[in-house]
XYZ file of C-alpha atoms in Angstrom:
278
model
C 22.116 18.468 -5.634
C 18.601 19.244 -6.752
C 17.007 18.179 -9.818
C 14.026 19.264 -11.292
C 11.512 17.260 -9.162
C 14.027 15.722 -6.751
C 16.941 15.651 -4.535
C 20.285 13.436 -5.029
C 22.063 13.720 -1.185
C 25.644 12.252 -0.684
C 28.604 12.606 -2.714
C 29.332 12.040 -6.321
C 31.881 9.283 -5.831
C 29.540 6.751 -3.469
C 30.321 6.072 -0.150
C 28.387 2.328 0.001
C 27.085 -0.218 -2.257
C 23.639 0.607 -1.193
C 21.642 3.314 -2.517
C 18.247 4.733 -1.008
C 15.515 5.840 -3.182
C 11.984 7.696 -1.638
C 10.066 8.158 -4.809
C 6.633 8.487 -2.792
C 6.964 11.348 -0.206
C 7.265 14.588 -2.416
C 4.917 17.366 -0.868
C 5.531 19.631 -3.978
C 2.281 20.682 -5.433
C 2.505 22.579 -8.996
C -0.514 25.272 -9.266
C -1.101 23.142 -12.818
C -2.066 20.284 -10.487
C -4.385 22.415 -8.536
C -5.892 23.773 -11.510
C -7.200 20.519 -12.383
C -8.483 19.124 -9.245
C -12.126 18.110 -9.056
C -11.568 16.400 -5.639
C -10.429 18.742 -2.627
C -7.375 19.573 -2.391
C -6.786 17.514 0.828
C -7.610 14.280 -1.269
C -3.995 14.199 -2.277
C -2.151 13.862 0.509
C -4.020 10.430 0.743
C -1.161 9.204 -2.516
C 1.576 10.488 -0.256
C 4.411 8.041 1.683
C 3.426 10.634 4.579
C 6.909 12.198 5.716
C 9.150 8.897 5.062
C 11.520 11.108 3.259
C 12.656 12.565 7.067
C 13.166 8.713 8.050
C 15.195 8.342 5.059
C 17.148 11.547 5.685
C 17.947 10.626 9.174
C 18.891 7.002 8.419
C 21.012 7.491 5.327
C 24.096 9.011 6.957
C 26.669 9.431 4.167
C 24.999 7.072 1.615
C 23.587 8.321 -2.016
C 19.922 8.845 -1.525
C 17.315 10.334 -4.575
C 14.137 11.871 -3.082
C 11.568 12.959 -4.766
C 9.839 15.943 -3.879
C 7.460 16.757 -6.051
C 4.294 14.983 -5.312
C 3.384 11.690 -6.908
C -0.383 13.345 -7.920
C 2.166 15.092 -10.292
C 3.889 11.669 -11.735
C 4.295 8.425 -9.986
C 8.028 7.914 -10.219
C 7.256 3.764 -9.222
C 5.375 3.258 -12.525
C 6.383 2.615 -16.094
C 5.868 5.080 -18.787
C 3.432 2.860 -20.607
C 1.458 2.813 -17.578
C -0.497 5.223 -18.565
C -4.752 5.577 -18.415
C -6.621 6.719 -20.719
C -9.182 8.095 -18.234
C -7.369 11.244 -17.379
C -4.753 10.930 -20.206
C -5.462 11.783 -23.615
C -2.234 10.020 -24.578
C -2.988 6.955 -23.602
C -6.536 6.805 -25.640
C -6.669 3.918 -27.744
C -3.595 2.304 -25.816
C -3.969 -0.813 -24.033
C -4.632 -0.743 -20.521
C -0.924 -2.652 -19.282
C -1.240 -3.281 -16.074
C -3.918 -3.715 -12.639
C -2.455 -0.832 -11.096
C -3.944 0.956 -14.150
C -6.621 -0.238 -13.886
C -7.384 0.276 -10.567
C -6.606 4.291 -10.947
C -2.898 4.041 -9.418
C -1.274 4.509 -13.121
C 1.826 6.710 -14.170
C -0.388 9.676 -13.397
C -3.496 8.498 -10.866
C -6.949 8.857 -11.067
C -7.933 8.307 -7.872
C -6.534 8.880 -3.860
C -7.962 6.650 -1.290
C -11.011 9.690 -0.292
C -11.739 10.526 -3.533
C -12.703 8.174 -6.412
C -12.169 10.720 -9.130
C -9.597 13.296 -8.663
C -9.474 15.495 -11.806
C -11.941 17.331 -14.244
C -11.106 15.683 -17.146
C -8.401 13.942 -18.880
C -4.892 15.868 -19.250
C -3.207 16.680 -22.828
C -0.924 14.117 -23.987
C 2.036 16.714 -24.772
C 1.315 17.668 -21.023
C 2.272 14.295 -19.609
C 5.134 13.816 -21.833
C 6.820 16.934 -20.478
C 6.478 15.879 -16.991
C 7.979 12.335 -17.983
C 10.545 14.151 -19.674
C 11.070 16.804 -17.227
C 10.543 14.565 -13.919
C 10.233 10.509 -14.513
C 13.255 10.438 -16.592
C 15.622 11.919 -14.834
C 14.840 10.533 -11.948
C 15.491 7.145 -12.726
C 19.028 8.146 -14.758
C 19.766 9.487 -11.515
C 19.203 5.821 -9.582
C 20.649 4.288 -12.553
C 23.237 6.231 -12.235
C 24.312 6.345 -8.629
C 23.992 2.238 -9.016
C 26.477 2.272 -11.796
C 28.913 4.162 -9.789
C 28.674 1.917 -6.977
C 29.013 -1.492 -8.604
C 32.057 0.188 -10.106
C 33.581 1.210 -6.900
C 32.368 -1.830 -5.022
C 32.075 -4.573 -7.165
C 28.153 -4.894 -6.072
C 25.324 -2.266 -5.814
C 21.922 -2.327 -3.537
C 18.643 -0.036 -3.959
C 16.340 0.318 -0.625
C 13.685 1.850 -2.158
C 11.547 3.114 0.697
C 7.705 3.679 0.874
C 5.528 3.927 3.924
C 1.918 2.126 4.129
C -1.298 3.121 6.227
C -1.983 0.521 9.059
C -3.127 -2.884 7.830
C -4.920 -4.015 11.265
C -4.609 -5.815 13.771
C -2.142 -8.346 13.601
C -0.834 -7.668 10.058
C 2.845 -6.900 9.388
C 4.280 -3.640 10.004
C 6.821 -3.886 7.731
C 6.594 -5.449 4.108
C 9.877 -6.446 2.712
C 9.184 -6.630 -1.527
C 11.831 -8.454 -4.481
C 8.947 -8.958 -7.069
C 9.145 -12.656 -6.222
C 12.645 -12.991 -6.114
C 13.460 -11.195 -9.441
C 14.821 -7.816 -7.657
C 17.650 -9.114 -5.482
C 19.855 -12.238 -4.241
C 18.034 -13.912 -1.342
C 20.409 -13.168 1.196
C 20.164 -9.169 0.317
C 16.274 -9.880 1.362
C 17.173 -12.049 4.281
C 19.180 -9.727 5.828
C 16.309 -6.803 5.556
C 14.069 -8.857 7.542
C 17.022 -9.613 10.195
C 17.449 -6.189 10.544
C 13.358 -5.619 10.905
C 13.752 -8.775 14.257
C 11.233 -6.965 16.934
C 8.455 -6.004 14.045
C 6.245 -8.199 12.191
C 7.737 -8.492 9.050
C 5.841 -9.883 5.334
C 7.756 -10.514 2.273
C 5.781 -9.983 -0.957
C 2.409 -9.486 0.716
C 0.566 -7.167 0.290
C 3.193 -5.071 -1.486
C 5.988 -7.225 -3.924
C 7.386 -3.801 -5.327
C 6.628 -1.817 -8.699
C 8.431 -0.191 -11.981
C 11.760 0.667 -9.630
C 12.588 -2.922 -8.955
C 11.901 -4.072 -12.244
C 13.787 -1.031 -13.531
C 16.982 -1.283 -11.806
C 16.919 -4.808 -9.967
C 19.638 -7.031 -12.355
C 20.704 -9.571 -9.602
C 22.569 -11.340 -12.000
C 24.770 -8.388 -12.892
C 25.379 -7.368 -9.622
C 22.949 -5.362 -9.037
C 20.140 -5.490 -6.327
C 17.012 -3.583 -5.448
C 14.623 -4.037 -2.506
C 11.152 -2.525 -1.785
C 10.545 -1.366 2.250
C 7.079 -0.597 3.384
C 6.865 1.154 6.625
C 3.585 1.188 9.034
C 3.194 4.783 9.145
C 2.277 4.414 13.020
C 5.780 3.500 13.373
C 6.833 7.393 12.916
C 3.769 9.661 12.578
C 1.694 11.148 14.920
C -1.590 9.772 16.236
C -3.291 11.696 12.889
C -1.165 10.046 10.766
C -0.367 13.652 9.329
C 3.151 14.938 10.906
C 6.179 13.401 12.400
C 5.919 11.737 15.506
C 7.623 10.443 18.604
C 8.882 7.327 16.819
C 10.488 9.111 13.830
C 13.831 8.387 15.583
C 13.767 4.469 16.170
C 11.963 4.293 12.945
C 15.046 6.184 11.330
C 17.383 3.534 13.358
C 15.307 0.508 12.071
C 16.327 1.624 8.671
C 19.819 2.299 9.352
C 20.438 -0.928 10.472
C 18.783 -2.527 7.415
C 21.336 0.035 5.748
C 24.173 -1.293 7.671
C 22.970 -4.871 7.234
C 22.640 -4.578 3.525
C 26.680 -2.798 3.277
C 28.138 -5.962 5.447
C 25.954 -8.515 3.494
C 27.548 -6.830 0.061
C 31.481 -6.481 1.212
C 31.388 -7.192 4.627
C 32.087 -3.935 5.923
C 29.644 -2.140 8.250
C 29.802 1.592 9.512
C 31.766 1.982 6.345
C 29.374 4.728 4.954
C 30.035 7.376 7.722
C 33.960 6.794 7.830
C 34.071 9.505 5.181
C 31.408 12.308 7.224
């Protein structure tokens, strides 16, 4: 099912507790966007989670999965709506700044990529950014929140793997970043079972990514409800450039099936039980 900036795979009645959400990897560019740029064009791709929506599709099997794919340049789907700047956001003038990542240009709509330090001409209209957090942010979360719902309903417990990818962090730095926000986003042994699954890679929890406005969103641990962040070293699945899909897309995909499967048995003990239905 499509929505207006993203796609909800699986079926409507969940088949496992644990949801996947890839709110980073969009490639969908509106000609609005480009109409604005004061950076070049190729700036942009620099905010993407390069291609980790094909890991997601290939490790998801049967499970609910949203994926966003129109580009975060557009709206970043991991902040809050108050995180907005008033630098490029004429809606936010006179608003408190809320949080570092607004501050450091990586708000609900960012100011800056990693190649350019200024990506727009000027600030947007505030009626402009509320249509795209009507028309885009919203619904997108209503859609986790609501694929969540259904499977705490049908399974008593419900887990978000919200997937991002990272660039490389050198030599000797984890490849994979397991984030909770601290602990506040999921039951301990949800997390410990992630970084099982991750045994072969070196694995961080918390450091240098903890997670953003989707695990505080939707992470209720005491309500049965869970919601992990995964950060991927893209040079685990894209090519040498760093641009397309590469030879490890496939054991990348299996890494995060089996955190998948781990996550299912660690909620009701029943692995390989999102397929039975394919």
């Amino acid at each position: 099912m499509e929505g207006t900036s993203f796609e909800r795979l699986g079926a409507s009645e969940p088949a496992s507790p644990v949801v996947l959400s890839v709110p980073h990897a969009g490639r969908e560019y509106p000609p609005a966007l480009f109409a604005a740029l004061r950076a070049p064009a190729a700036a942009l791709s620099a905010l993407e989670d390069r291609y980790v929506d094909a890991v997601a599709r290939m490790a998801r099997r049967a499970r609910t999965a949203l994926v966003a794919t129109r580009a975060r340049a557009w709206i970043d789907l991991n902040r809050g709506e108050d995180e907005r700047d008033p630098r490029v956001d004429e809606g936010a003038l006179g608003l408190p700044v809320r949080s570092a990542k607004v501050r450091g240009g990586l708000g609900l709509v960012p100011r800056r990529a990693a190649s350019a330090s200024d990506l727009w001409r000027g600030r947007f209209a505030a009626d402009e950014i509320a249509r795209r957090i009507a028309a885009d942010h919203r619904p997108y979360h209503r859609a986790i929140a609501d694929a969540l719902a259904s499977a705490r309903t049908r399974f008593g417990v419900a887990v978000l793997l919200d997937l991002h990818s990272m660039p490389p962090l050198g030599a000797g730095r984890p490849r994979v970043v397991v984030g909770d926000r601290f602990g506040r986003a999921a039951a301990p042994r949800f997390v410990a079972r992630v970084e099982q699954a991750a045994a072969g890679h070196s694995v961080a929890r918390n450091t240098p990514y903890a997670g953003g406005h989707i695990l505080d969103r939707h992470g209720a641990p005491m309500r049965g409800v869970h919601a992990i962040q995964v950060e991927l070293d893209r040079r685990l699945y894209l090519d040498e450039r760093l641009d397309r899909p590469g030879a490890g897309l496939v054991l990348t995909a299996a890494l995060v099936e089996r955190m998948l499967e781990a996550l299912e048995e660690e909620a009701i003990g029943a692995p390989g039980l999102a397929w039975a239905a394919e």
